[in-house]
GROMACS .gro file of C-alpha atoms in nm:
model
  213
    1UNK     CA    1  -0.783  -1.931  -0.410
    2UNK     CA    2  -0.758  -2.216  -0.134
    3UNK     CA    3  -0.554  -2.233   0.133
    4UNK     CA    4  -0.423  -2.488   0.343
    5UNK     CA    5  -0.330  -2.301   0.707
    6UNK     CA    6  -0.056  -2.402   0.914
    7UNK     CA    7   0.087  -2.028   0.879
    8UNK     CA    8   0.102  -1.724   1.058
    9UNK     CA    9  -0.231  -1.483   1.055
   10UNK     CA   10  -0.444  -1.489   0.891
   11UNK     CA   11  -0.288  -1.785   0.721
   12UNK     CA   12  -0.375  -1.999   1.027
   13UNK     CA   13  -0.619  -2.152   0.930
   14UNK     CA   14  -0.768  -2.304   0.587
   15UNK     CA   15  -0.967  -2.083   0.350
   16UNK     CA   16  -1.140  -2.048   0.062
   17UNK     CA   17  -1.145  -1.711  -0.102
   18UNK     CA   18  -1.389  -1.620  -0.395
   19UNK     CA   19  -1.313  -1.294  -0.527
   20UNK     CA   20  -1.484  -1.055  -0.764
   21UNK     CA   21  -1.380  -0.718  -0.867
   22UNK     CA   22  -1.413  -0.416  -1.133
   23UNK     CA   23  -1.143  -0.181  -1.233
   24UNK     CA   24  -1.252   0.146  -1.353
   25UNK     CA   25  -1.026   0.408  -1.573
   26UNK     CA   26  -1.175   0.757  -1.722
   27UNK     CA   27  -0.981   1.028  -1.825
   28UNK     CA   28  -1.094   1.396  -1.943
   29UNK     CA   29  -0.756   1.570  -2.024
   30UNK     CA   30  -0.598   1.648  -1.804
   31UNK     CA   31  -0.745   1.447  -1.548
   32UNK     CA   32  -0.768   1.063  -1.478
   33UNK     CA   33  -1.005   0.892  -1.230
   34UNK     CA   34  -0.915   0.548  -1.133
   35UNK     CA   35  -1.045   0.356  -0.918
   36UNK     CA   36  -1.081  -0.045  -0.823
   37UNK     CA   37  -1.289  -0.209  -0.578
   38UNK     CA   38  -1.294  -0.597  -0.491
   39UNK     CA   39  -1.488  -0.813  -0.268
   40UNK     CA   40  -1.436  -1.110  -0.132
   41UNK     CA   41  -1.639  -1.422  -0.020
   42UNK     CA   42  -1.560  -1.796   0.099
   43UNK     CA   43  -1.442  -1.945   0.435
   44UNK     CA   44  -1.174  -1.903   0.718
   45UNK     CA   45  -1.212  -2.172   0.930
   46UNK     CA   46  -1.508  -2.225   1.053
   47UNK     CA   47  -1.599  -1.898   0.955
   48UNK     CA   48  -1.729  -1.750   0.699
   49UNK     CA   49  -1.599  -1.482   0.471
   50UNK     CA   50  -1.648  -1.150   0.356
   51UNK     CA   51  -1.404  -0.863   0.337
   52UNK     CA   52  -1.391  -0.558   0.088
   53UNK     CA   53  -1.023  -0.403  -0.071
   54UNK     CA   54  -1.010  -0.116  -0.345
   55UNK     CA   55  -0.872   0.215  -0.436
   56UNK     CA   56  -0.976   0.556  -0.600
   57UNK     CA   57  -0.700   0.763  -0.761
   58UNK     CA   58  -0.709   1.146  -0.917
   59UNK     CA   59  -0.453   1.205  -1.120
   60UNK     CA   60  -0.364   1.567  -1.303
   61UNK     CA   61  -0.086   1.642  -1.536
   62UNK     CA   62   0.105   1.985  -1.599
   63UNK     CA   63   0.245   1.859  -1.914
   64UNK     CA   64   0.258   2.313  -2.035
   65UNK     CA   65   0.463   2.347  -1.696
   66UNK     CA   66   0.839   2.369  -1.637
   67UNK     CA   67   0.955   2.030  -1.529
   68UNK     CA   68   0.629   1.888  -1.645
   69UNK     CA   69   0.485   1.794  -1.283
   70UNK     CA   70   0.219   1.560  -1.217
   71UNK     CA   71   0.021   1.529  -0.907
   72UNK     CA   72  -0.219   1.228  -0.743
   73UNK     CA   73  -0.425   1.189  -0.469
   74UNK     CA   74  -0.537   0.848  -0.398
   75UNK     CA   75  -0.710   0.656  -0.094
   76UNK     CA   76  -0.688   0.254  -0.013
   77UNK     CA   77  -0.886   0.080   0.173
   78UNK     CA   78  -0.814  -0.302   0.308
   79UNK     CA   79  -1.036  -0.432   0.571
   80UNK     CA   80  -0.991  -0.603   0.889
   81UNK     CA   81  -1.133  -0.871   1.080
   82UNK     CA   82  -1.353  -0.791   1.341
   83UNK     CA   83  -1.284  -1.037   1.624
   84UNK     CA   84  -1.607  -0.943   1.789
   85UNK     CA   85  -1.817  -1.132   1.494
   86UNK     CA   86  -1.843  -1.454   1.389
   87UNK     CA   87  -1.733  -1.355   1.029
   88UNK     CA   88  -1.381  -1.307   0.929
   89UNK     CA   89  -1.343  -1.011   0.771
   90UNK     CA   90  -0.981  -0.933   0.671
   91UNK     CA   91  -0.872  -0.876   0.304
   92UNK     CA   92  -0.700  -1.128   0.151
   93UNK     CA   93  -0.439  -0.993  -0.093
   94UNK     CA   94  -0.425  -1.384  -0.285
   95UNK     CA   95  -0.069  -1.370  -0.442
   96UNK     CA   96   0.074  -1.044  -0.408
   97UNK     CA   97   0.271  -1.088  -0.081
   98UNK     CA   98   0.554  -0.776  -0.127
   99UNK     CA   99   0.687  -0.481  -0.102
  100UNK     CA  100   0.373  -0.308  -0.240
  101UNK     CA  101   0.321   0.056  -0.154
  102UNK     CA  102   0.664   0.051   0.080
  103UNK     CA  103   0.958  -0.077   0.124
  104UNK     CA  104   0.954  -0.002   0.481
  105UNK     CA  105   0.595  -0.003   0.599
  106UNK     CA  106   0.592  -0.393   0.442
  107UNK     CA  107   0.868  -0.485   0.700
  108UNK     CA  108   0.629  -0.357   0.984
  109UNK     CA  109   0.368  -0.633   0.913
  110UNK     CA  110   0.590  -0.903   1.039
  111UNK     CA  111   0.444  -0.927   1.342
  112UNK     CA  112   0.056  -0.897   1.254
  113UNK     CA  113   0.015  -1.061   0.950
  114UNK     CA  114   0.373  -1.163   0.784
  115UNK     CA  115   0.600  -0.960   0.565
  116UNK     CA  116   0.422  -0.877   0.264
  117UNK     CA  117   0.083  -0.930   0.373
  118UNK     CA  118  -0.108  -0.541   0.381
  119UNK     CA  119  -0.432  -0.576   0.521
  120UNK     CA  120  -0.644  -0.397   0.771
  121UNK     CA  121  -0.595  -0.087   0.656
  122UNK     CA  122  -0.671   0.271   0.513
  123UNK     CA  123  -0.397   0.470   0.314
  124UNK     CA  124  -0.441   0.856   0.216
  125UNK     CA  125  -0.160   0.945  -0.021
  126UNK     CA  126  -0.060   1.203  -0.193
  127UNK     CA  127   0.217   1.244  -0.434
  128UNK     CA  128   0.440   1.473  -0.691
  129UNK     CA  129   0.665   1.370  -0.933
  130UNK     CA  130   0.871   1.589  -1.131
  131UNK     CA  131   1.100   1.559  -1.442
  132UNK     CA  132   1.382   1.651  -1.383
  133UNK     CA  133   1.566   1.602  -1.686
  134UNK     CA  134   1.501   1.354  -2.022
  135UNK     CA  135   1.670   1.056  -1.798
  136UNK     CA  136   1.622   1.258  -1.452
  137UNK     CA  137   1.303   1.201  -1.267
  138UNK     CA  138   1.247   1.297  -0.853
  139UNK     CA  139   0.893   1.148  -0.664
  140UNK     CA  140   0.754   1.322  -0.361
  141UNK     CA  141   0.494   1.137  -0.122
  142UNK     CA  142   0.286   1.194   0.193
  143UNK     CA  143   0.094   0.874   0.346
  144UNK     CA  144  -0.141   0.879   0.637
  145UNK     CA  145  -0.180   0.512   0.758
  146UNK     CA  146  -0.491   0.389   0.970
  147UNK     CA  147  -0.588   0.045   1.085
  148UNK     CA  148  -0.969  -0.060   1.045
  149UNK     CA  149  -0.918  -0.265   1.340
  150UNK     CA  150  -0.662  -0.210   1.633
  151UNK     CA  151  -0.471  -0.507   1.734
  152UNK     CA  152  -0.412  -0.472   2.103
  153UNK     CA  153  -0.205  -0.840   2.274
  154UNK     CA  154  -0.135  -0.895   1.932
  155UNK     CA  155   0.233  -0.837   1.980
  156UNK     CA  156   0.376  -0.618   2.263
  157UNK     CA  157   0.418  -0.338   2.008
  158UNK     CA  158   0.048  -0.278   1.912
  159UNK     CA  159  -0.142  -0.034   2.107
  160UNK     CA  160  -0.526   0.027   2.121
  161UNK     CA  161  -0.569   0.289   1.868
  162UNK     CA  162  -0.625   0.291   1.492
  163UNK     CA  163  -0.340   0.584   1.365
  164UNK     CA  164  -0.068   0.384   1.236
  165UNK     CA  165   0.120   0.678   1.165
  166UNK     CA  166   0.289   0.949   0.912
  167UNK     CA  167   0.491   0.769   0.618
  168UNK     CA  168   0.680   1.065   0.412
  169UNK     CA  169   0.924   0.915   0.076
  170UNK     CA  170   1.125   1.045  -0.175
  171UNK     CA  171   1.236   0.880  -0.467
  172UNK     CA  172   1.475   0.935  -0.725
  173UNK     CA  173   1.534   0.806  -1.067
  174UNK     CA  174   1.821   0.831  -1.318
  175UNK     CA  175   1.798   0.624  -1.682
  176UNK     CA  176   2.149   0.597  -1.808
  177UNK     CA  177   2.020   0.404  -2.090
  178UNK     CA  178   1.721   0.145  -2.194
  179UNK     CA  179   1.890  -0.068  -1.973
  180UNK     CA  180   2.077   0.062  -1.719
  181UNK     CA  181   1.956   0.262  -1.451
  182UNK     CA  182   1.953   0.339  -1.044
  183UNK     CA  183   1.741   0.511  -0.816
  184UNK     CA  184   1.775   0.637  -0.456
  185UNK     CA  185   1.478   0.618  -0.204
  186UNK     CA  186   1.416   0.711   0.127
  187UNK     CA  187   1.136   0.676   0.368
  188UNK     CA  188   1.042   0.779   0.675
  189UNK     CA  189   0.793   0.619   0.927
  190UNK     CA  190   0.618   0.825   1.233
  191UNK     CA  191   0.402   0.539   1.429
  192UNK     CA  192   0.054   0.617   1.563
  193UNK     CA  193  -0.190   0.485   1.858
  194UNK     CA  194  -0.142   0.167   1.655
  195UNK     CA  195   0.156   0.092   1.832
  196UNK     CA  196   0.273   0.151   2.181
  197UNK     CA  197   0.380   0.504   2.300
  198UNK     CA  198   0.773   0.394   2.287
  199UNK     CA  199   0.752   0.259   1.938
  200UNK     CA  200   1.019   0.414   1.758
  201UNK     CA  201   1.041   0.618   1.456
  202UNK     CA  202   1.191   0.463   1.103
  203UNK     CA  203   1.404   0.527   0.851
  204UNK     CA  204   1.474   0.291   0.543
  205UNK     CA  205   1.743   0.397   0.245
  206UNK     CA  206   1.813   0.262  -0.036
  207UNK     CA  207   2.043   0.315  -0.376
  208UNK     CA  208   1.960   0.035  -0.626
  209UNK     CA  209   2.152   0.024  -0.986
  210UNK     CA  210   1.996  -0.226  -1.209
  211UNK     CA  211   2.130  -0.366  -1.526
  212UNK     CA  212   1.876  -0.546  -1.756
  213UNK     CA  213   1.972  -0.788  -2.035
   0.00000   0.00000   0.00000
């Protein structure tokens, strides 16, 4: 990918970014391990590149159970640059600027990277999902958010620590049909060190209903 700059960070300046990565899927019933791991080379700048981004996932399925539950515990990692070295070392996630792992968390990156843009950063998570019924289906997560590299005069709200914070959601889903459903979701965000010791707590709802044709 090549960039031109001109944009907020780390868009600021022009960039080359080489990337090379393996995705890895084995399952032995009923577990899954899944995992993918990417690195990245090129230039920022003047500088050159190198930054690592990947996740590991364990999955397990209760298929015999009532309400057929099914658990996951999963870990990201994105890294950050390092102003102290001459390298720049935050991930670059090419084309997938969005909502990704939240619809709120994404929102808080507006004033370190851009909306959309997750870098610098570790995610624990773990999740349950139950179903409820045949069109029924109700998601349960945890998320413990950590920074690889605090961000202190960033913005006013960044403090000097590397917590970001608690993220608990709940999602549900309801398929009327093959094409018509809704789902309700809620999240709730508990900042860290991260950010300064007034940040404020966050909620985010939403009830979507989605016709497809």
């Amino acid at each position: 990918k090549s960039e031109e700059g001109g944009r907020p960070a780390p868009l600021r300046q022009k960039g080359i970014i080489n990337t090379f990565g393996n995705f890895t899927r084995y399952h032995f019933d009923p577990w899954t391990l899944r995992s993918q791991v990417a690195f990245q080379t090129g230039s920022y700048g003047e500088d050159d590149r190198q930054a690592w981004g990947g996740y590991v996932y364990l999955d397990r399925n209760f298929n015999d159970l009532p309400l057929k539950p099914r658990t996951s515990l999963g870990y990201y990692y994105l890294s950050g640059n390092d102003p102290s070295t001459s390298k720049h070392e935050g991930f670059n996630q090419l084309f997938s600027t969005y909502a990704w792992k939240s619809e709120l968390y994404n929102l808080s990156y507006i004033n370190e990277t851009g909306t959309g843009y997750w870098t610098n950063l570790q995610m624990y998570q773990l999740s349950l999902m139950f179903k409820l019924t045949p069109k029924a289906s109700a998601s349960l997560l945890y998320n413990f958010l950590r920074a690889n590299e605090p961000q202190p005069g960033v913005h006013a709200s960044f403090g000097t620590g590397k917590t970001r914070g608690h993220l608990p959601m709940i999602k549900l889903d309801y398929a009327f049909s093959k094409n018509v459903s809704a789902y309700f979701l809620a999240e709730y965000f508990i900042p860290g060190s991260f950010y300064v010791d007034t940040a404020d707590e966050a909620l985010f709802l939403r009830t979507q209903f989605e016709i497809k044709f």
